[in-house]
Short mmCIF file of N, CA and C in Angstrom, two decimals:
data_model
loop_
_atom_site.label_atom_id
_atom_site.label_comp_id
_atom_site.label_asym_id
_atom_site.label_seq_id
_atom_site.Cartn_x
_atom_site.Cartn_y
_atom_site.Cartn_z
N MET A 1 0.78 -1.23 0.26
CA MET A 1 0.05 0.02 0.17
C MET A 1 0.85 1.08 0.11
N LYS A 2 0.63 2.09 -0.93
CA LYS A 2 1.36 3.25 -0.78
C LYS A 2 0.47 4.48 -0.18
N PHE A 3 1.02 5.32 0.32
CA PHE A 3 0.76 6.70 1.05
C PHE A 3 0.88 7.86 0.47
N ASN A 4 0.15 8.55 0.11
CA ASN A 4 -0.15 9.87 -0.75
C ASN A 4 0.27 10.61 0.30
N SER A 5 1.63 11.17 0.24
CA SER A 5 2.22 12.25 1.06
C SER A 5 1.44 13.32 1.45
N THR A 6 0.99 14.12 0.42
CA THR A 6 0.23 15.39 0.35
C THR A 6 -1.39 15.24 0.85
N LYS A 7 -1.70 13.94 1.42
CA LYS A 7 -2.70 13.79 1.85
C LYS A 7 -2.57 13.40 3.61
N CYS A 8 -1.54 12.86 3.80
CA CYS A 8 -1.18 12.55 5.50
C CYS A 8 -0.89 14.10 6.01
N LYS A 9 -1.36 14.09 7.41
CA LYS A 9 -1.13 14.96 7.90
C LYS A 9 -0.56 14.60 9.51
N VAL A 10 -0.15 15.09 10.28
CA VAL A 10 0.23 14.88 11.62
C VAL A 10 -0.71 15.98 12.77
N LEU A 11 -1.16 15.09 13.70
CA LEU A 11 -2.10 15.94 14.77
C LEU A 11 -1.29 15.05 16.01
N THR A 12 -0.61 15.78 16.60
CA THR A 12 -0.06 15.69 17.95
C THR A 12 -1.13 15.98 19.43
N ILE A 13 -1.74 14.92 19.63
CA ILE A 13 -2.54 15.18 20.62
C ILE A 13 -2.12 15.23 22.30
N THR A 14 -2.24 16.35 23.05
CA THR A 14 -1.13 16.55 24.09
C THR A 14 -1.89 17.54 24.87
N ARG A 15 -1.84 17.66 26.22
CA ARG A 15 -2.50 18.90 26.85
C ARG A 15 -1.33 19.64 27.53
N LYS A 16 0.05 19.17 27.00
CA LYS A 16 1.12 19.95 27.71
C LYS A 16 1.20 21.43 26.64
N GLN A 17 1.69 22.54 27.95
CA GLN A 17 1.93 23.75 27.65
C GLN A 17 2.86 23.83 26.21
N ASN A 18 3.62 23.28 26.53
CA ASN A 18 4.97 23.33 25.24
C ASN A 18 5.17 21.78 24.76
N PRO A 19 4.51 21.51 23.95
CA PRO A 19 4.71 20.12 23.49
C PRO A 19 5.78 19.73 22.81
N VAL A 20 6.32 18.76 22.76
CA VAL A 20 7.49 18.29 21.67
C VAL A 20 7.18 18.09 20.51
N VAL A 21 7.60 18.65 19.42
CA VAL A 21 7.39 19.07 17.81
C VAL A 21 8.58 18.36 17.66
N TYR A 22 8.06 16.96 16.48
CA TYR A 22 9.03 16.64 15.51
C TYR A 22 8.54 16.71 14.34
N ASP A 23 9.33 16.67 13.27
CA ASP A 23 9.03 16.84 11.62
C ASP A 23 8.87 15.19 11.39
N TYR A 24 7.92 15.15 10.97
CA TYR A 24 7.64 13.43 10.45
C TYR A 24 7.91 13.70 8.65
N GLN A 25 8.43 12.48 8.43
CA GLN A 25 8.69 12.65 6.85
C GLN A 25 7.84 11.25 6.36
N LEU A 26 7.78 11.52 5.24
CA LEU A 26 7.19 10.21 4.46
C LEU A 26 7.81 9.85 3.19
N GLY A 27 8.78 9.26 3.21
CA GLY A 27 9.76 9.05 2.11
C GLY A 27 10.48 10.38 2.40
N SER A 28 10.48 11.30 1.21
CA SER A 28 11.57 12.41 1.68
C SER A 28 10.53 13.81 1.50
N ALA A 29 9.05 13.69 1.64
CA ALA A 29 8.48 14.51 2.04
C ALA A 29 7.81 14.99 3.58
N ILE A 30 8.15 16.06 4.02
CA ILE A 30 8.19 16.55 5.03
C ILE A 30 6.13 16.53 5.24
N LEU A 31 5.65 15.74 6.08
CA LEU A 31 4.13 16.08 6.41
C LEU A 31 3.83 17.44 7.04
N THR A 32 2.60 17.73 6.81
CA THR A 32 1.50 18.84 7.46
C THR A 32 1.42 18.83 8.97
N ARG A 33 1.66 19.76 9.59
CA ARG A 33 1.24 19.43 11.14
C ARG A 33 -0.22 20.36 11.06
N VAL A 34 -1.49 19.61 11.38
CA VAL A 34 -2.48 20.20 11.49
C VAL A 34 -2.72 20.36 13.20
N GLN A 35 -3.93 21.32 13.59
CA GLN A 35 -4.53 21.42 14.96
C GLN A 35 -5.75 20.82 15.45
N GLN A 36 -6.53 20.54 14.12
CA GLN A 36 -7.59 19.63 14.45
C GLN A 36 -7.38 18.92 12.78
N GLU A 37 -8.35 17.76 13.13
CA GLU A 37 -8.45 17.28 11.93
C GLU A 37 -9.98 16.45 11.90
N LYS A 38 -10.92 16.51 10.69
CA LYS A 38 -11.99 15.62 10.74
C LYS A 38 -12.15 14.58 10.16
N ASP A 39 -12.21 13.19 10.84
CA ASP A 39 -12.18 11.61 10.68
C ASP A 39 -13.51 11.38 10.63
N LEU A 40 -14.12 11.05 9.53
CA LEU A 40 -15.48 10.19 10.04
C LEU A 40 -16.50 11.18 10.43
N GLY A 41 -16.59 12.47 10.26
CA GLY A 41 -17.37 13.51 10.50
C GLY A 41 -17.35 13.51 12.17
N VAL A 42 -16.41 13.62 12.66
CA VAL A 42 -15.45 13.96 14.17
C VAL A 42 -14.65 14.77 14.15
N THR A 43 -14.65 15.66 14.19
CA THR A 43 -13.43 16.84 14.38
C THR A 43 -12.89 17.02 15.52
N ILE A 44 -11.45 16.25 15.30
CA ILE A 44 -10.69 15.87 16.70
C ILE A 44 -9.63 17.16 16.69
N SER A 45 -9.39 17.69 17.84
CA SER A 45 -8.36 18.81 17.99
C SER A 45 -7.40 18.08 18.72
N SER A 46 -6.07 19.40 18.95
CA SER A 46 -4.75 18.83 19.17
C SER A 46 -4.92 18.41 20.60
N LYS A 47 -5.92 19.56 21.56
CA LYS A 47 -6.29 19.01 23.03
C LYS A 47 -7.22 18.47 23.29
N LEU A 48 -8.04 17.76 22.33
CA LEU A 48 -8.84 16.98 22.58
C LEU A 48 -10.26 17.76 23.39
N THR A 49 -10.23 18.83 22.66
CA THR A 49 -11.46 19.68 23.45
C THR A 49 -12.18 19.76 21.84
N TRP A 50 -13.89 19.47 22.15
CA TRP A 50 -14.80 19.57 21.45
C TRP A 50 -15.37 20.54 20.68
N HIS A 51 -14.94 21.85 21.30
CA HIS A 51 -15.99 23.01 21.01
C HIS A 51 -15.89 23.07 19.36
N HIS A 52 -15.26 22.70 18.73
CA HIS A 52 -15.19 23.17 17.18
C HIS A 52 -16.05 22.31 16.60
N HIS A 53 -16.00 21.17 17.03
CA HIS A 53 -17.09 19.92 16.66
C HIS A 53 -18.46 20.06 17.02
N ILE A 54 -18.58 20.82 17.92
CA ILE A 54 -19.97 20.94 18.36
C ILE A 54 -20.20 22.37 18.08
N CYS A 55 -20.12 22.90 17.66
CA CYS A 55 -20.35 24.06 17.32
C CYS A 55 -20.65 24.09 15.73
N VAL A 56 -19.79 23.07 14.80
CA VAL A 56 -19.89 22.70 13.83
C VAL A 56 -21.17 21.90 13.20
N ILE A 57 -21.64 20.74 14.53
CA ILE A 57 -22.81 20.26 14.19
C ILE A 57 -24.16 21.21 14.88
N VAL A 58 -23.85 21.91 15.70
CA VAL A 58 -25.32 22.66 16.19
C VAL A 58 -25.60 23.90 15.18
N ALA A 59 -24.67 24.30 13.97
CA ALA A 59 -24.63 25.16 13.20
C ALA A 59 -25.68 24.08 11.95
N LYS A 60 -25.16 22.92 11.46
CA LYS A 60 -25.52 21.99 10.70
C LYS A 60 -27.21 21.54 11.01
N ALA A 61 -27.28 21.37 12.25
CA ALA A 61 -28.81 21.37 12.95
C ALA A 61 -29.77 22.28 12.47
N ASN A 62 -29.49 23.51 12.79
CA ASN A 62 -30.05 24.68 12.78
C ASN A 62 -29.91 24.99 11.01
N LYS A 63 -29.12 25.31 10.20
CA LYS A 63 -29.46 24.96 9.04
C LYS A 63 -30.45 24.14 8.53
N LEU A 64 -30.33 22.75 8.89
CA LEU A 64 -31.44 21.97 8.33
C LEU A 64 -32.80 22.19 9.06
N PHE A 65 -33.18 22.41 10.47
CA PHE A 65 -34.15 23.25 10.87
C PHE A 65 -34.70 24.10 10.20
N GLY A 66 -33.89 24.97 9.73
CA GLY A 66 -34.17 26.16 8.69
C GLY A 66 -34.75 25.78 7.39
N LEU A 67 -33.99 24.94 6.89
CA LEU A 67 -34.68 24.07 5.59
C LEU A 67 -36.11 23.50 5.64
N LEU A 68 -36.37 22.85 7.16
CA LEU A 68 -37.63 22.03 7.22
C LEU A 68 -38.75 23.30 7.23
N LYS A 69 -38.54 24.25 8.44
CA LYS A 69 -39.49 25.24 8.63
C LYS A 69 -39.18 26.36 7.34
N ARG A 70 -38.41 26.43 6.05
CA ARG A 70 -39.13 26.99 5.07
C ARG A 70 -39.63 26.13 3.99
N THR A 71 -39.28 24.71 3.93
CA THR A 71 -40.19 24.31 3.12
C THR A 71 -41.20 23.43 2.91
N CYS A 72 -41.41 23.18 4.74
CA CYS A 72 -42.55 22.76 4.93
C CYS A 72 -43.37 23.24 6.22
N PRO A 73 -43.80 24.44 5.84
CA PRO A 73 -44.66 25.13 6.74
C PRO A 73 -46.53 24.68 6.83
N LEU A 74 -46.54 24.09 5.74
CA LEU A 74 -47.84 24.05 5.72
C LEU A 74 -48.47 22.34 6.41
N LEU A 75 -47.53 21.60 6.83
CA LEU A 75 -47.45 20.38 7.37
C LEU A 75 -47.84 20.59 8.50
N THR A 76 -49.44 20.00 9.08
CA THR A 76 -50.18 20.27 10.58
C THR A 76 -49.92 19.01 11.14
N ASP A 77 -49.25 17.95 10.03
CA ASP A 77 -49.57 16.50 11.03
C ASP A 77 -48.20 16.52 12.05
N ILE A 78 -48.76 16.21 13.19
CA ILE A 78 -47.27 16.49 13.91
C ILE A 78 -46.61 15.15 14.01
N ARG A 79 -47.26 13.89 13.41
CA ARG A 79 -46.06 12.50 13.23
C ARG A 79 -45.31 12.94 12.27
N VAL A 80 -45.61 13.88 11.12
CA VAL A 80 -44.68 13.87 9.98
C VAL A 80 -43.78 15.02 10.48
N ARG A 81 -44.05 15.90 11.17
CA ARG A 81 -43.22 16.89 11.73
C ARG A 81 -42.30 16.49 12.69
N ARG A 82 -42.52 15.59 13.33
CA ARG A 82 -41.65 14.65 14.28
C ARG A 82 -40.62 13.57 13.41
N THR A 83 -41.39 12.94 12.67
CA THR A 83 -40.62 12.04 11.96
C THR A 83 -39.37 12.87 11.11
N LEU A 84 -39.77 13.99 10.21
CA LEU A 84 -38.84 14.67 9.80
C LEU A 84 -37.74 15.59 10.54
N TYR A 85 -38.37 15.82 11.77
CA TYR A 85 -37.36 16.37 12.59
C TYR A 85 -36.22 15.22 13.60
N LEU A 86 -36.75 14.26 13.74
CA LEU A 86 -36.03 13.30 14.34
C LEU A 86 -34.73 12.53 13.31
N SER A 87 -35.22 12.51 11.88
CA SER A 87 -34.42 11.86 10.99
C SER A 87 -33.59 13.05 10.30
N LEU A 88 -33.90 14.20 10.35
CA LEU A 88 -32.75 15.19 9.84
C LEU A 88 -32.02 16.17 10.86
N VAL A 89 -32.62 16.58 11.76
CA VAL A 89 -32.18 17.24 12.95
C VAL A 89 -31.48 16.75 13.88
N LYS A 90 -32.23 16.09 14.63
CA LYS A 90 -31.67 14.98 15.65
C LYS A 90 -30.60 14.35 15.52
N SER A 91 -30.85 13.29 14.26
CA SER A 91 -29.99 12.56 13.71
C SER A 91 -28.38 13.16 13.96
N GLN A 92 -28.25 14.54 13.44
CA GLN A 92 -27.15 15.51 12.86
C GLN A 92 -26.38 15.44 14.54
N LEU A 93 -27.60 15.81 15.41
CA LEU A 93 -26.90 16.26 16.81
C LEU A 93 -26.15 14.93 17.48
N CYS A 94 -26.87 13.69 17.25
CA CYS A 94 -26.75 12.48 18.00
C CYS A 94 -25.56 11.87 17.35
N TYR A 95 -25.05 12.20 16.31
CA TYR A 95 -23.84 11.16 15.63
C TYR A 95 -22.60 11.29 16.27
N ALA A 96 -22.22 10.15 16.85
CA ALA A 96 -20.93 9.83 17.54
C ALA A 96 -21.06 10.57 18.72
N THR A 97 -22.00 10.56 19.53
CA THR A 97 -22.19 11.25 20.78
C THR A 97 -21.20 10.36 21.70
N GLN A 98 -20.78 8.88 21.42
CA GLN A 98 -20.14 8.12 22.33
C GLN A 98 -18.48 8.41 22.47
N VAL A 99 -18.33 9.13 21.45
CA VAL A 99 -17.07 10.04 21.49
C VAL A 99 -16.96 11.32 21.94
N TRP A 100 -18.01 11.95 21.67
CA TRP A 100 -17.59 13.39 22.11
C TRP A 100 -18.34 13.99 23.49
N SER A 101 -19.63 12.87 23.70
CA SER A 101 -20.34 13.56 24.75
C SER A 101 -19.66 13.88 25.87
N ARG A 102 -18.86 13.09 26.63
CA ARG A 102 -18.26 13.18 27.94
C ARG A 102 -17.47 14.36 28.17
N ARG A 103 -17.39 15.40 26.61
CA ARG A 103 -15.97 16.25 26.90
C ARG A 103 -16.54 17.69 26.24
N ARG A 104 -17.68 18.01 26.91
CA ARG A 104 -18.25 19.29 25.88
C ARG A 104 -18.54 20.29 26.80
N THR A 105 -17.62 20.23 28.39
CA THR A 105 -17.81 21.24 29.14
C THR A 105 -17.87 22.74 28.52
N CYS A 106 -17.21 23.11 27.43
CA CYS A 106 -17.16 24.94 26.70
C CYS A 106 -18.17 24.99 26.09
N SER A 107 -18.82 24.10 25.63
CA SER A 107 -20.26 24.13 25.17
C SER A 107 -21.52 23.58 25.34
N LYS A 108 -21.93 24.06 26.70
CA LYS A 108 -23.06 23.23 27.27
C LYS A 108 -24.21 24.52 26.60
N PRO A 109 -23.78 25.93 26.49
CA PRO A 109 -24.83 26.67 26.01
C PRO A 109 -25.47 26.60 24.63
N SER A 110 -24.61 25.84 23.59
CA SER A 110 -24.87 25.63 22.44
C SER A 110 -26.16 24.47 22.70
N LEU A 111 -25.66 23.43 23.19
CA LEU A 111 -26.10 22.03 23.25
C LEU A 111 -27.77 22.24 24.04
N LYS A 112 -27.34 23.55 25.04
CA LYS A 112 -28.64 23.19 26.19
C LYS A 112 -29.73 24.21 25.04
N GLU A 113 -29.65 24.67 24.16
CA GLU A 113 -30.68 25.29 23.52
C GLU A 113 -31.55 24.27 22.78
N TYR A 114 -30.83 23.34 22.24
CA TYR A 114 -31.37 22.00 21.90
C TYR A 114 -32.57 21.33 22.93
N ARG A 115 -32.38 21.30 24.20
CA ARG A 115 -33.16 20.15 25.28
C ARG A 115 -34.27 21.86 25.78
N GLY A 116 -34.07 22.88 25.33
CA GLY A 116 -35.04 24.09 25.65
C GLY A 116 -34.70 24.66 27.00
N GLU A 117 -33.71 24.84 27.57
CA GLU A 117 -32.93 25.08 28.79
C GLU A 117 -32.73 26.42 28.83
N LEU A 118 -32.27 26.72 27.71
CA LEU A 118 -32.51 28.53 27.88
C LEU A 118 -33.43 29.00 27.42
N PRO A 119 -33.59 30.56 28.46
CA PRO A 119 -34.48 31.25 28.62
C PRO A 119 -34.91 32.00 27.06
N ASN A 120 -34.04 31.72 26.25
CA ASN A 120 -34.14 32.48 24.76
C ASN A 120 -33.64 31.50 23.92
N GLY A 121 -34.31 30.37 23.82
CA GLY A 121 -33.74 29.18 23.15
C GLY A 121 -34.16 29.30 22.22
N SER A 122 -33.73 28.62 20.73
CA SER A 122 -33.79 28.71 19.41
C SER A 122 -35.24 28.13 18.81
N SER A 123 -35.25 28.18 17.61
CA SER A 123 -36.74 27.69 17.11
C SER A 123 -36.98 26.00 17.29
N VAL A 124 -35.64 25.28 17.50
CA VAL A 124 -35.47 24.29 17.43
C VAL A 124 -36.18 23.66 18.79
N THR A 125 -36.29 24.42 19.97
CA THR A 125 -37.12 24.30 21.02
C THR A 125 -38.39 23.86 21.09
N LYS A 126 -38.99 24.69 19.93
CA LYS A 126 -40.57 24.51 19.78
C LYS A 126 -40.48 23.06 19.03
N ALA A 127 -39.88 23.07 18.28
CA ALA A 127 -40.14 21.82 17.95
C ALA A 127 -40.16 20.29 18.72
N LYS A 128 -39.09 20.71 19.55
CA LYS A 128 -38.82 19.58 20.32
C LYS A 128 -40.18 19.09 21.26
N LYS A 129 -41.17 20.09 21.55
CA LYS A 129 -42.46 19.96 22.31
C LYS A 129 -43.19 18.62 22.02
N CYS A 130 -43.16 18.26 20.51
CA CYS A 130 -43.87 17.46 20.32
C CYS A 130 -43.10 15.84 20.06
N LEU A 131 -41.82 15.91 21.14
CA LEU A 131 -40.92 14.67 21.07
C LEU A 131 -41.63 13.98 22.43
N THR A 132 -41.40 12.57 22.19
CA THR A 132 -42.11 11.92 23.94
C THR A 132 -40.44 11.58 24.47
N THR A 133 -40.10 11.32 25.36
CA THR A 133 -39.75 10.83 26.34
C THR A 133 -38.41 9.74 25.50
N LYS A 134 -38.77 8.97 25.23
CA LYS A 134 -38.50 7.93 24.24
C LYS A 134 -37.40 8.34 23.16
N ASP A 135 -37.99 9.47 22.56
CA ASP A 135 -37.47 10.40 21.31
C ASP A 135 -36.34 10.85 21.64
N CYS A 136 -36.26 11.15 22.79
CA CYS A 136 -34.99 12.54 23.36
C CYS A 136 -33.99 11.65 23.96
N SER A 137 -34.13 10.23 24.17
CA SER A 137 -33.27 9.64 24.87
C SER A 137 -31.69 9.80 24.45
N CYS A 138 -30.93 10.29 23.17
CA CYS A 138 -30.06 10.22 22.40
C CYS A 138 -29.70 11.65 23.40
N SER A 139 -30.84 13.24 23.34
CA SER A 139 -30.27 14.44 23.55
C SER A 139 -30.08 14.10 25.33
N THR A 140 -31.26 13.24 26.09
CA THR A 140 -30.45 12.93 27.49
C THR A 140 -29.38 12.30 27.70
N TYR A 141 -28.85 10.97 26.70
CA TYR A 141 -27.68 10.54 27.08
C TYR A 141 -26.68 11.46 26.73
N CYS A 142 -26.47 12.42 25.73
CA CYS A 142 -25.76 13.56 25.68
C CYS A 142 -25.63 14.72 26.72
N LEU A 143 -26.29 14.76 27.15
CA LEU A 143 -26.34 16.02 28.05
C LEU A 143 -26.89 15.40 29.53
N TYR A 144 -26.83 14.46 30.02
CA TYR A 144 -27.16 14.01 31.44
C TYR A 144 -26.28 14.90 32.49
N ALA A 145 -25.10 15.12 31.95
CA ALA A 145 -24.06 15.54 33.05
C ALA A 145 -24.50 17.04 33.07
N THR A 146 -24.86 17.90 32.08
CA THR A 146 -25.51 19.17 32.27
C THR A 146 -26.45 19.28 32.66
N THR A 147 -27.27 18.67 32.72
CA THR A 147 -28.98 18.85 33.72
C THR A 147 -28.44 18.47 34.88
N GLU A 148 -27.91 17.25 35.39
CA GLU A 148 -27.47 17.66 36.53
C GLU A 148 -26.55 18.31 37.84
N LYS A 149 -25.72 19.07 36.41
CA LYS A 149 -24.83 20.07 37.27
C LYS A 149 -25.65 20.86 37.32
N SER A 150 -26.77 21.61 36.14
CA SER A 150 -27.43 22.68 36.39
C SER A 150 -28.55 22.42 37.80
N LYS A 151 -29.01 21.42 37.92
CA LYS A 151 -29.86 21.19 39.24
C LYS A 151 -29.15 21.47 40.45
N THR A 152 -27.82 21.07 40.67
CA THR A 152 -26.83 21.74 42.01
C THR A 152 -26.72 23.11 41.90
#
């Protein structure tokens, strides 16, 4: 198997203030160093913070929700609206939560909007009113620590 050195990157994951930096080579080409990299839809940063990843998925979910609002304003059937929301918006929010959900301390406000916990929550909050507890299990899993901390 041959590697393409222009597509290979180096990501050093550490929380040190002054990490030791080496120049890696593949053949005679020096590999480029990056601070974050997207792999399988999850953005990993060099300090393992998930702020950028969460901002990206929240923005994507907001765009999809806006698309739903613009294209389906006359849908009155709650089941159809719920199905559209679950399949398009919520699937974006819950993708790969097993990887990033435990490390989201700096992004609580963005995610709380989707739970309806902020006083001036986004319009996604209105859509979640028709969801059952079973439907919110993924969001509950993602945000269980956030809810517990806000109660104390």
